[in-house]
Amino acid sequence: MCVIVGYTGFKPAAPILLDGLRSAEYRGYDSVGLYLSKDGVHKQVGTVQSLADKIPLETHSTTGIAHTRWATHGEPCEKNTHPHCDHTGSVWLVHNGMIENSNELRDDLIRRGHTFSSKTDTEVL
């Protein structure tokens, strides 16, 4: 089962987001990722700790989102790990659940000129 954690405030966001993900590790997942407003996106296939080990000790973001993923669309790999962003890189999102008509939406968006970087249903949002 996937977990979504978000934080905005005055403290560094990364430790808070990682602690939130750790608190629900018993639920099962195959990959984990987080987006920090000033430090960018970090993704990892594997455990929350494996992601934590990749994140620089000094981060400056006080806002972020995080997600553990259990693959339903697309294989477990970094490019399919959440968070995902829009084509401008200004909107970041995570999503739990399944978008039943994601293939139809993807096909329509491709016809309109959109490109996709993952095989997830989330990216059509």
Tab-separated table of N, CA and C in Angstrom:
chain	number	residue	atom	x	y	z
A	1	MET	N	0.842	-1.174	0.000
A	1	MET	CA	0.000	0.000	0.000
A	1	MET	C	0.886	1.235	0.000
A	2	CYS	N	0.509	2.238	-0.733
A	2	CYS	CA	1.311	3.450	-0.874
A	2	CYS	C	1.001	4.453	0.234
A	3	VAL	N	1.958	5.331	0.443
A	3	VAL	CA	1.827	6.368	1.459
A	3	VAL	C	2.194	7.699	0.828
A	4	ILE	N	1.437	8.728	1.154
A	4	ILE	CA	1.734	10.096	0.737
A	4	ILE	C	1.969	10.926	1.985
A	5	VAL	N	3.044	11.709	1.966
A	5	VAL	CA	3.354	12.613	3.072
A	5	VAL	C	3.667	13.978	2.474
A	6	GLY	N	3.144	15.018	3.071
A	6	GLY	CA	3.445	16.374	2.644
A	6	GLY	C	3.806	17.227	3.841
A	7	TYR	N	4.605	18.256	3.593
A	7	TYR	CA	4.968	19.179	4.675
A	7	TYR	C	5.252	20.558	4.093
A	8	THR	N	4.770	21.558	4.766
A	8	THR	CA	5.182	22.930	4.523
A	8	THR	C	5.232	23.619	5.874
A	9	GLY	N	6.293	24.351	6.123
A	9	GLY	CA	6.471	24.998	7.417
A	9	GLY	C	7.787	25.732	7.474
A	10	PHE	N	8.403	25.744	8.652
A	10	PHE	CA	9.643	26.492	8.852
A	10	PHE	C	10.851	25.591	9.108
A	11	LYS	N	10.608	24.315	9.328
A	11	LYS	CA	11.689	23.365	9.582
A	11	LYS	C	12.135	22.729	8.266
A	12	PRO	N	13.332	22.144	8.230
A	12	PRO	CA	13.740	21.409	7.026
A	12	PRO	C	12.744	20.281	6.740
A	13	ALA	N	12.282	20.221	5.497
A	13	ALA	CA	11.221	19.273	5.135
A	13	ALA	C	11.699	17.834	5.008
A	14	ALA	N	12.925	17.607	4.515
A	14	ALA	CA	13.376	16.242	4.223
A	14	ALA	C	13.269	15.299	5.424
A	15	PRO	N	13.792	15.665	6.606
A	15	PRO	CA	13.683	14.724	7.737
A	15	PRO	C	12.231	14.426	8.132
A	16	ILE	N	11.369	15.417	8.025
A	16	ILE	CA	9.963	15.225	8.382
A	16	ILE	C	9.292	14.285	7.386
A	17	LEU	N	9.550	14.492	6.106
A	17	LEU	CA	8.972	13.628	5.080
A	17	LEU	C	9.473	12.189	5.220
A	18	LEU	N	10.766	12.043	5.414
A	18	LEU	CA	11.336	10.695	5.564
A	18	LEU	C	10.783	9.993	6.799
A	19	ASP	N	10.645	10.717	7.920
A	19	ASP	CA	10.060	10.122	9.124
A	19	ASP	C	8.616	9.687	8.868
A	20	GLY	N	7.867	10.490	8.120
A	20	GLY	CA	6.493	10.122	7.782
A	20	GLY	C	6.436	8.845	6.963
A	21	LEU	N	7.339	8.728	5.990
A	21	LEU	CA	7.386	7.503	5.184
A	21	LEU	C	7.788	6.302	6.028
A	22	ARG	N	8.768	6.492	6.893
A	22	ARG	CA	9.221	5.381	7.761
A	22	ARG	C	8.099	4.882	8.668
A	23	SER	N	7.237	5.783	9.105
A	23	SER	CA	6.177	5.390	10.045
A	23	SER	C	5.171	4.432	9.415
A	24	ALA	N	5.177	4.331	8.093
A	24	ALA	CA	4.230	3.444	7.423
A	24	ALA	C	4.929	2.390	6.574
A	25	GLU	N	6.203	2.113	6.846
A	25	GLU	CA	6.943	1.143	6.038
A	25	GLU	C	6.357	-0.262	6.090
A	26	TYR	N	5.653	-0.597	7.122
A	26	TYR	CA	5.071	-1.927	7.263
A	26	TYR	C	4.037	-2.220	6.180
A	27	ARG	N	3.595	-1.209	5.449
A	27	ARG	CA	2.509	-1.379	4.472
A	27	ARG	C	2.981	-2.004	3.169
A	28	GLY	N	4.274	-1.997	2.892
A	28	GLY	CA	4.791	-2.592	1.670
A	28	GLY	C	4.870	-1.601	0.533
A	29	TYR	N	5.960	-1.643	-0.227
A	29	TYR	CA	6.177	-0.758	-1.359
A	29	TYR	C	7.394	-1.246	-2.115
A	30	ASP	N	7.618	-0.729	-3.332
A	30	ASP	CA	8.793	-1.136	-4.101
A	30	ASP	C	9.730	0.022	-4.406
A	31	SER	N	9.242	1.248	-4.302
A	31	SER	CA	10.096	2.399	-4.570
A	31	SER	C	9.609	3.590	-3.752
A	32	VAL	N	10.467	4.598	-3.670
A	32	VAL	CA	10.177	5.746	-2.817
A	32	VAL	C	10.786	6.999	-3.446
A	33	GLY	N	10.086	8.107	-3.287
A	33	GLY	CA	10.611	9.356	-3.835
A	33	GLY	C	10.096	10.551	-3.064
A	34	LEU	N	10.809	11.666	-3.218
A	34	LEU	CA	10.332	12.906	-2.636
A	34	LEU	C	10.780	14.085	-3.476
A	35	TYR	N	9.988	15.147	-3.403
A	35	TYR	CA	10.302	16.404	-4.065
A	35	TYR	C	10.431	17.458	-2.989
A	36	LEU	N	11.544	18.182	-3.032
A	36	LEU	CA	11.798	19.280	-2.114
A	36	LEU	C	11.838	20.571	-2.927
A	37	SER	N	11.089	21.578	-2.495
A	37	SER	CA	10.887	22.778	-3.301
A	37	SER	C	12.175	23.471	-3.728
A	38	LYS	N	13.208	23.443	-2.917
A	38	LYS	CA	14.467	24.107	-3.272
A	38	LYS	C	15.584	23.129	-3.626
A	39	ASP	N	15.367	21.842	-3.390
A	39	ASP	CA	16.430	20.852	-3.572
A	39	ASP	C	16.122	19.814	-4.640
A	40	GLY	N	14.959	19.895	-5.270
A	40	GLY	CA	14.644	19.000	-6.371
A	40	GLY	C	14.070	17.662	-5.957
A	41	VAL	N	14.053	16.768	-6.939
A	41	VAL	CA	13.436	15.457	-6.763
A	41	VAL	C	14.509	14.403	-6.498
A	42	HIS	N	14.152	13.458	-5.654
A	42	HIS	CA	15.037	12.336	-5.311
A	42	HIS	C	14.180	11.077	-5.367
A	43	LYS	N	14.651	10.063	-6.102
A	43	LYS	CA	13.894	8.818	-6.274
A	43	LYS	C	14.811	7.624	-6.078
A	44	GLN	N	14.219	6.521	-5.616
A	44	GLN	CA	15.011	5.324	-5.360
A	44	GLN	C	14.114	4.101	-5.414
A	45	VAL	N	14.538	3.075	-6.131
A	45	VAL	CA	13.894	1.776	-6.010
A	45	VAL	C	14.482	1.159	-4.755
A	46	GLY	N	13.634	0.721	-3.851
A	46	GLY	CA	14.122	0.147	-2.604
A	46	GLY	C	13.482	0.811	-1.401
A	47	THR	N	14.244	0.888	-0.336
A	47	THR	CA	13.726	1.303	0.966
A	47	THR	C	13.801	2.815	1.184
A	48	VAL	N	13.057	3.259	2.185
A	48	VAL	CA	13.138	4.662	2.591
A	48	VAL	C	14.570	4.989	2.998
A	49	GLN	N	15.233	4.081	3.693
A	49	GLN	CA	16.612	4.335	4.112
A	49	GLN	C	17.541	4.477	2.914
A	50	SER	N	17.320	3.692	1.869
A	50	SER	CA	18.170	3.821	0.679
A	50	SER	C	17.981	5.189	0.029
A	51	LEU	N	16.782	5.734	0.087
A	51	LEU	CA	16.551	7.095	-0.410
A	51	LEU	C	17.206	8.108	0.516
A	52	ALA	N	17.026	7.932	1.815
A	52	ALA	CA	17.623	8.863	2.784
A	52	ALA	C	19.131	8.941	2.610
A	53	ASP	N	19.755	7.819	2.286
A	53	ASP	CA	21.209	7.787	2.093
A	53	ASP	C	21.643	8.589	0.873
A	54	LYS	N	20.754	8.800	-0.097
A	54	LYS	CA	21.072	9.546	-1.318
A	54	LYS	C	20.897	11.062	-1.162
A	55	ILE	N	20.095	11.472	-0.197
A	55	ILE	CA	19.768	12.893	-0.058
A	55	ILE	C	20.903	13.605	0.681
A	56	PRO	N	21.358	14.743	0.151
A	56	PRO	CA	22.424	15.485	0.842
A	56	PRO	C	22.017	15.836	2.275
A	57	LEU	N	22.984	15.838	3.170
A	57	LEU	CA	22.687	16.162	4.564
A	57	LEU	C	22.155	17.586	4.711
A	58	GLU	N	22.675	18.495	3.912
A	58	GLU	CA	22.227	19.883	3.962
A	58	GLU	C	21.179	20.115	2.884
A	59	THR	N	19.928	20.214	3.274
A	59	THR	CA	18.866	20.594	2.344
A	59	THR	C	18.266	21.894	2.863
A	60	HIS	N	17.689	22.661	1.959
A	60	HIS	CA	17.210	23.996	2.329
A	60	HIS	C	15.701	24.156	2.195
A	61	SER	N	15.032	23.138	1.753
A	61	SER	CA	13.588	23.213	1.511
A	61	SER	C	12.805	23.078	2.803
A	62	THR	N	11.775	23.900	2.912
A	62	THR	CA	10.833	23.785	4.021
A	62	THR	C	9.456	23.343	3.519
A	63	THR	N	9.417	22.887	2.265
A	63	THR	CA	8.188	22.390	1.650
A	63	THR	C	8.536	21.186	0.784
A	64	GLY	N	7.685	20.156	0.844
A	64	GLY	CA	7.919	18.995	-0.009
A	64	GLY	C	6.801	17.984	0.074
A	65	ILE	N	6.876	17.008	-0.840
A	65	ILE	CA	5.952	15.877	-0.852
A	65	ILE	C	6.773	14.600	-1.010
A	66	ALA	N	6.223	13.501	-0.489
A	66	ALA	CA	6.923	12.216	-0.559
A	66	ALA	C	5.908	11.099	-0.774
A	67	HIS	N	6.415	9.963	-1.295
A	67	HIS	CA	5.512	8.889	-1.676
A	67	HIS	C	6.253	7.557	-1.673
A	68	THR	N	5.611	6.527	-1.174
A	68	THR	CA	6.079	5.163	-1.412
A	68	THR	C	5.141	4.555	-2.438
A	69	ARG	N	5.694	3.764	-3.336
A	69	ARG	CA	4.927	3.257	-4.479
A	69	ARG	C	4.910	1.737	-4.497
A	70	TRP	N	3.757	1.184	-4.790
A	70	TRP	CA	3.601	-0.221	-5.103
A	70	TRP	C	3.107	-0.249	-6.544
A	71	ALA	N	3.951	-0.710	-7.466
A	71	ALA	CA	3.700	-0.577	-8.902
A	71	ALA	C	2.390	-1.222	-9.335
A	72	THR	N	1.566	-0.424	-9.997
A	72	THR	CA	0.371	-0.935	-10.664
A	72	THR	C	0.447	-0.648	-12.166
A	73	HIS	N	1.041	0.463	-12.551
A	73	HIS	CA	1.246	0.826	-13.960
A	73	HIS	C	2.733	1.071	-14.148
A	74	GLY	N	3.378	0.280	-14.959
A	74	GLY	CA	4.816	0.430	-15.172
A	74	GLY	C	5.597	-0.314	-14.106
A	75	GLU	N	6.750	-0.840	-14.511
A	75	GLU	CA	7.574	-1.647	-13.610
A	75	GLU	C	8.204	-0.779	-12.514
A	76	PRO	N	8.645	-1.420	-11.433
A	76	PRO	CA	9.363	-0.687	-10.378
A	76	PRO	C	10.725	-0.231	-10.902
A	77	CYS	N	10.863	1.041	-11.174
A	77	CYS	CA	12.123	1.637	-11.609
A	77	CYS	C	12.082	3.123	-11.267
A	78	GLU	N	13.245	3.759	-11.291
A	78	GLU	CA	13.299	5.160	-10.882
A	78	GLU	C	12.396	6.061	-11.710
A	79	LYS	N	12.342	5.854	-13.023
A	79	LYS	CA	11.532	6.761	-13.850
A	79	LYS	C	10.040	6.650	-13.533
A	80	ASN	N	9.581	5.517	-13.003
A	80	ASN	CA	8.170	5.352	-12.650
A	80	ASN	C	7.868	5.726	-11.205
A	81	THR	N	8.899	5.986	-10.432
A	81	THR	CA	8.715	6.358	-9.029
A	81	THR	C	8.147	7.771	-8.933
A	82	HIS	N	7.227	7.980	-8.025
A	82	HIS	CA	6.670	9.312	-7.776
A	82	HIS	C	7.663	10.098	-6.920
A	83	PRO	N	7.623	11.386	-6.913
A	83	PRO	CA	6.717	12.315	-7.561
A	83	PRO	C	6.991	12.472	-9.057
A	84	HIS	N	5.942	12.910	-9.768
A	84	HIS	CA	6.040	13.234	-11.185
A	84	HIS	C	5.756	14.719	-11.349
A	85	CYS	N	6.203	15.274	-12.477
A	85	CYS	CA	5.963	16.701	-12.707
A	85	CYS	C	5.347	16.925	-14.081
A	86	ASP	N	4.808	18.119	-14.241
A	86	ASP	CA	4.283	18.497	-15.552
A	86	ASP	C	5.445	18.815	-16.490
A	87	HIS	N	5.139	19.106	-17.737
A	87	HIS	CA	6.195	19.314	-18.726
A	87	HIS	C	7.030	20.564	-18.458
A	88	THR	N	6.556	21.477	-17.608
A	88	THR	CA	7.334	22.680	-17.287
A	88	THR	C	8.215	22.493	-16.059
A	89	GLY	N	7.977	21.424	-15.295
A	89	GLY	CA	8.725	21.204	-14.064
A	89	GLY	C	8.255	22.056	-12.907
A	90	SER	N	7.088	22.694	-13.049
A	90	SER	CA	6.618	23.572	-11.982
A	90	SER	C	5.528	22.959	-11.111
A	91	VAL	N	4.883	21.890	-11.582
A	91	VAL	CA	3.846	21.221	-10.791
A	91	VAL	C	4.316	19.804	-10.511
A	92	TRP	N	4.420	19.467	-9.234
A	92	TRP	CA	4.843	18.127	-8.808
A	92	TRP	C	3.687	17.466	-8.084
A	93	LEU	N	3.505	16.151	-8.322
A	93	LEU	CA	2.404	15.461	-7.680
A	93	LEU	C	2.745	14.012	-7.385
A	94	VAL	N	2.012	13.486	-6.437
A	94	VAL	CA	2.003	12.064	-6.123
A	94	VAL	C	0.544	11.637	-6.148
A	95	HIS	N	0.312	10.334	-6.283
A	95	HIS	CA	-1.053	9.865	-6.454
A	95	HIS	C	-1.145	8.423	-5.964
A	96	ASN	N	-2.187	8.124	-5.247
A	96	ASN	CA	-2.505	6.751	-4.867
A	96	ASN	C	-3.770	6.346	-5.597
A	97	GLY	N	-3.840	5.113	-5.970
A	97	GLY	CA	-5.011	4.607	-6.668
A	97	GLY	C	-4.703	4.356	-8.128
A	98	MET	N	-5.737	4.083	-8.886
A	98	MET	CA	-5.565	3.792	-10.310
A	98	MET	C	-6.503	4.675	-11.121
A	99	ILE	N	-5.983	5.230	-12.201
A	99	ILE	CA	-6.791	5.998	-13.136
A	99	ILE	C	-7.231	5.014	-14.214
A	100	GLU	N	-8.482	4.628	-14.161
A	100	GLU	CA	-8.992	3.541	-15.001
A	100	GLU	C	-8.866	3.828	-16.498
A	101	ASN	N	-8.999	5.077	-16.905
A	101	ASN	CA	-8.937	5.405	-18.334
A	101	ASN	C	-7.603	6.066	-18.698
A	102	SER	N	-6.551	5.707	-17.989
A	102	SER	CA	-5.254	6.357	-18.225
A	102	SER	C	-4.718	6.099	-19.625
A	103	ASN	N	-4.947	4.924	-20.189
A	103	ASN	CA	-4.455	4.656	-21.548
A	103	ASN	C	-5.124	5.564	-22.573
A	104	GLU	N	-6.438	5.731	-22.438
A	104	GLU	CA	-7.147	6.622	-23.351
A	104	GLU	C	-6.680	8.064	-23.179
A	105	LEU	N	-6.512	8.500	-21.943
A	105	LEU	CA	-6.030	9.860	-21.680
A	105	LEU	C	-4.620	10.054	-22.230
A	106	ARG	N	-3.759	9.076	-22.034
A	106	ARG	CA	-2.382	9.150	-22.540
A	106	ARG	C	-2.373	9.266	-24.065
A	107	ASP	N	-3.167	8.410	-24.732
A	107	ASP	CA	-3.228	8.450	-26.197
A	107	ASP	C	-3.689	9.814	-26.688
A	108	ASP	N	-4.722	10.364	-26.045
A	108	ASP	CA	-5.228	11.677	-26.437
A	108	ASP	C	-4.168	12.760	-26.231
A	109	LEU	N	-3.485	12.714	-25.108
A	109	LEU	CA	-2.453	13.720	-24.827
A	109	LEU	C	-1.272	13.592	-25.784
A	110	ILE	N	-0.907	12.386	-26.147
A	110	ILE	CA	0.176	12.181	-27.119
A	110	ILE	C	-0.227	12.780	-28.469
A	111	ARG	N	-1.481	12.567	-28.875
A	111	ARG	CA	-1.962	13.163	-30.129
A	111	ARG	C	-1.886	14.687	-30.098
A	112	ARG	N	-2.001	15.257	-28.896
A	112	ARG	CA	-1.937	16.718	-28.743
A	112	ARG	C	-0.503	17.231	-28.594
A	113	GLY	N	0.474	16.300	-28.610
A	113	GLY	CA	1.866	16.718	-28.564
A	113	GLY	C	2.564	16.578	-27.227
A	114	HIS	N	1.880	16.035	-26.232
A	114	HIS	CA	2.512	15.836	-24.928
A	114	HIS	C	3.478	14.658	-24.990
A	115	THR	N	4.527	14.733	-24.209
A	115	THR	CA	5.452	13.615	-24.073
A	115	THR	C	5.430	13.147	-22.623
A	116	PHE	N	5.740	11.884	-22.449
A	116	PHE	CA	5.709	11.285	-21.120
A	116	PHE	C	7.077	10.722	-20.792
A	117	SER	N	7.426	10.763	-19.503
A	117	SER	CA	8.729	10.242	-19.093
A	117	SER	C	8.604	8.960	-18.302
A	118	SER	N	7.372	8.502	-18.045
A	118	SER	CA	7.175	7.272	-17.276
A	118	SER	C	6.064	6.446	-17.910
A	119	LYS	N	5.840	5.282	-17.335
A	119	LYS	CA	4.745	4.401	-17.770
A	119	LYS	C	3.620	4.406	-16.758
A	120	THR	N	3.605	5.371	-15.834
A	120	THR	CA	2.597	5.397	-14.783
A	120	THR	C	1.317	6.059	-15.261
A	121	ASP	N	0.229	5.694	-14.615
A	121	ASP	CA	-1.039	6.365	-14.895
A	121	ASP	C	-1.036	7.773	-14.306
A	122	THR	N	-0.301	7.990	-13.253
A	122	THR	CA	-0.255	9.288	-12.579
A	122	THR	C	0.155	10.416	-13.502
A	123	GLU	N	1.060	10.127	-14.408
A	123	GLU	CA	1.600	11.194	-15.242
A	123	GLU	C	0.561	11.819	-16.165
A	124	VAL	N	-0.557	11.149	-16.435
A	124	VAL	CA	-1.580	11.768	-17.275
A	124	VAL	C	-2.287	12.911	-16.541
A	125	LEU	N	-2.201	12.926	-15.221
A	125	LEU	CA	-2.817	14.018	-14.463
A	125	LEU	C	-2.142	15.341	-14.796
